[in-house]
Amino acid sequence: MMEALTKDVIFKKSPQELTALLYEGIIDNLEQAIELINEKSYVQANAKLQRTNDILHRLGIGLKYEAGPIGQQLDMLYNYMADQIIIANVKKDASILRDMITLIEPIIQAWNEILKKKVNVSQSSAVQKVSAYENSIMRVQN
């Protein structure tokens, strides 16, 4: 499940980490909506699906089209998913929602992998800076 999002937690997150949280929110809401549809709790499922479409809308707003064709492709994907979620909501069709999870999971996995590599890169950069600092201290002391 998603961690509790307090203002403090949100302000400490990078934009990339916030995107990862939004992706996690999509999966959580879709999985819960599937369960709720299966339980015939349609009003609650509707709320989860509306929340999912809100997240997709926010992700679409955050796209940078000048970064190349991937921005346009993600926009088309988010719009397609939002349309399919509306159809699933109207039809109360959990299979469409499972398809949407299958569709977005590889993107989420890729995003999280990139985040891990960025963390490793920034950690190694920090180690290099500390090493450079230590070396300069050692030279001054000698």
Short mmCIF file of C-alpha atoms in Angstrom, two decimals:
data_model
loop_
_atom_site.label_atom_id
_atom_site.label_comp_id
_atom_site.label_asym_id
_atom_site.label_seq_id
_atom_site.Cartn_x
_atom_site.Cartn_y
_atom_site.Cartn_z
CA MET A 1 0.00 0.00 0.00
CA MET A 2 1.00 3.60 -0.46
CA GLU A 3 2.72 5.33 2.43
CA ALA A 4 0.73 7.99 4.24
CA LEU A 5 1.19 11.20 2.30
CA THR A 6 1.62 14.06 4.68
CA LYS A 7 2.71 17.52 3.55
CA ASP A 8 6.08 16.82 5.12
CA VAL A 9 6.54 13.61 3.10
CA ILE A 10 5.41 15.27 -0.14
CA PHE A 11 7.77 18.23 0.21
CA LYS A 12 10.72 15.88 0.75
CA LYS A 13 10.03 13.93 -2.47
CA SER A 14 11.58 14.74 -5.82
CA PRO A 15 9.25 15.17 -8.81
CA GLN A 16 10.37 11.73 -9.98
CA GLU A 17 9.48 10.17 -6.64
CA LEU A 18 6.10 11.90 -6.68
CA THR A 19 5.46 10.42 -10.13
CA ALA A 20 6.28 6.98 -8.72
CA LEU A 21 3.74 7.59 -5.93
CA LEU A 22 1.12 8.57 -8.50
CA TYR A 23 1.80 5.38 -10.45
CA GLU A 24 1.48 3.40 -7.21
CA GLY A 25 -1.84 5.16 -6.61
CA ILE A 26 -3.12 4.01 -10.01
CA ILE A 27 -2.38 0.37 -9.22
CA ASP A 28 -3.79 0.60 -5.68
CA ASN A 29 -7.03 2.24 -6.85
CA LEU A 30 -7.51 -0.17 -9.76
CA GLU A 31 -6.92 -3.22 -7.56
CA GLN A 32 -9.35 -1.91 -4.95
CA ALA A 33 -11.93 -1.07 -7.63
CA ILE A 34 -11.69 -4.61 -8.99
CA GLU A 35 -12.38 -6.02 -5.52
CA LEU A 36 -15.25 -3.60 -4.99
CA ILE A 37 -16.83 -4.44 -8.35
CA ASN A 38 -16.56 -8.14 -7.51
CA GLU A 39 -18.29 -7.39 -4.19
CA LYS A 40 -20.91 -5.33 -6.07
CA SER A 41 -19.94 -2.22 -4.08
CA TYR A 42 -20.36 -0.03 -7.13
CA VAL A 43 -20.48 3.38 -5.43
CA GLN A 44 -17.14 2.76 -3.72
CA ALA A 45 -15.67 1.30 -6.92
CA ASN A 46 -16.82 4.41 -8.77
CA ALA A 47 -14.94 6.62 -6.27
CA LYS A 48 -11.73 4.58 -6.76
CA LEU A 49 -12.03 4.78 -10.54
CA GLN A 50 -12.66 8.53 -10.44
CA ARG A 51 -9.55 8.88 -8.27
CA THR A 52 -7.58 6.82 -10.80
CA ASN A 53 -8.67 9.10 -13.63
CA ASP A 54 -7.72 12.13 -11.53
CA ILE A 55 -4.23 10.67 -11.15
CA LEU A 56 -3.98 9.99 -14.89
CA HIS A 57 -5.04 13.58 -15.54
CA ARG A 58 -2.33 14.89 -13.17
CA LEU A 59 0.27 12.71 -14.85
CA GLY A 60 -0.79 14.08 -18.25
CA ILE A 61 -0.48 17.65 -17.04
CA GLY A 62 3.07 16.98 -15.87
CA LEU A 63 4.32 15.70 -19.22
CA LYS A 64 7.06 17.65 -20.98
CA TYR A 65 6.39 17.46 -24.68
CA GLU A 66 9.68 19.10 -25.60
CA ALA A 67 11.42 15.98 -24.27
CA GLY A 68 10.45 14.14 -27.45
CA PRO A 69 7.87 11.67 -28.68
CA ILE A 70 7.67 9.77 -25.41
CA GLY A 71 5.67 12.63 -23.87
CA GLN A 72 3.09 12.39 -26.65
CA GLN A 73 2.98 8.61 -26.36
CA LEU A 74 2.46 8.75 -22.60
CA ASP A 75 -0.29 11.34 -23.11
CA MET A 76 -2.03 9.00 -25.56
CA LEU A 77 -1.61 6.10 -23.12
CA TYR A 78 -3.03 8.09 -20.18
CA ASN A 79 -5.99 9.24 -22.29
CA TYR A 80 -6.63 5.69 -23.53
CA MET A 81 -6.50 4.36 -19.98
CA ALA A 82 -8.85 7.07 -18.72
CA ASP A 83 -11.34 6.23 -21.49
CA GLN A 84 -11.12 2.50 -20.73
CA ILE A 85 -11.60 3.13 -17.01
CA ILE A 86 -14.77 5.10 -17.76
CA ILE A 87 -16.04 2.22 -19.92
CA ALA A 88 -15.16 -0.30 -17.20
CA ASN A 89 -16.94 1.87 -14.64
CA VAL A 90 -20.11 2.12 -16.72
CA LYS A 91 -20.12 -1.61 -17.54
CA LYS A 92 -18.83 -2.65 -14.09
CA ASP A 93 -16.25 -4.74 -15.97
CA ALA A 94 -13.28 -5.73 -13.81
CA SER A 95 -11.54 -7.42 -16.74
CA ILE A 96 -10.97 -4.05 -18.42
CA LEU A 97 -9.40 -2.80 -15.20
CA ARG A 98 -7.11 -5.83 -15.06
CA ASP A 99 -6.07 -5.00 -18.64
CA MET A 100 -5.24 -1.46 -17.53
CA ILE A 101 -3.05 -2.80 -14.72
CA THR A 102 -1.28 -5.05 -17.23
CA LEU A 103 -0.80 -2.06 -19.51
CA ILE A 104 0.69 0.32 -16.92
CA GLU A 105 2.80 -2.14 -14.89
CA PRO A 106 5.77 -2.24 -17.33
CA ILE A 107 5.90 1.56 -17.33
CA ILE A 108 5.84 1.63 -13.53
CA GLN A 109 8.57 -1.00 -13.35
CA ALA A 110 10.72 0.94 -15.81
CA TRP A 111 10.12 4.19 -13.90
CA ASN A 112 11.09 2.59 -10.59
CA GLU A 113 14.20 1.05 -12.17
CA ILE A 114 15.25 4.47 -13.43
CA LEU A 115 14.70 5.92 -9.96
CA LYS A 116 16.93 3.22 -8.44
CA LYS A 117 19.68 3.93 -10.95
CA LYS A 118 19.41 7.70 -10.35
CA VAL A 119 19.74 7.09 -6.62
CA ASN A 120 22.79 4.93 -7.21
CA VAL A 121 24.28 7.57 -9.51
CA SER A 122 23.65 10.37 -7.04
CA GLN A 123 24.99 8.24 -4.17
CA SER A 124 28.19 7.49 -6.09
CA SER A 125 28.43 11.19 -6.93
CA ALA A 126 28.13 12.01 -3.22
CA VAL A 127 30.82 9.42 -2.43
CA GLN A 128 33.09 11.01 -5.04
CA LYS A 129 32.52 14.45 -3.52
CA VAL A 130 33.30 13.16 -0.02
CA SER A 131 36.42 11.39 -1.33
CA ALA A 132 37.56 14.57 -3.07
CA TYR A 133 37.00 16.50 0.15
CA GLU A 134 38.90 13.90 2.20
CA ASN A 135 41.78 13.95 -0.29
CA SER A 136 42.02 17.74 -0.16
CA ILE A 137 42.02 17.62 3.67
CA MET A 138 44.77 15.01 3.63
CA ARG A 139 46.91 17.16 1.28
CA VAL A 140 46.47 20.21 3.50
CA GLN A 141 47.46 18.25 6.60
CA ASN A 142 50.63 16.80 4.98
#
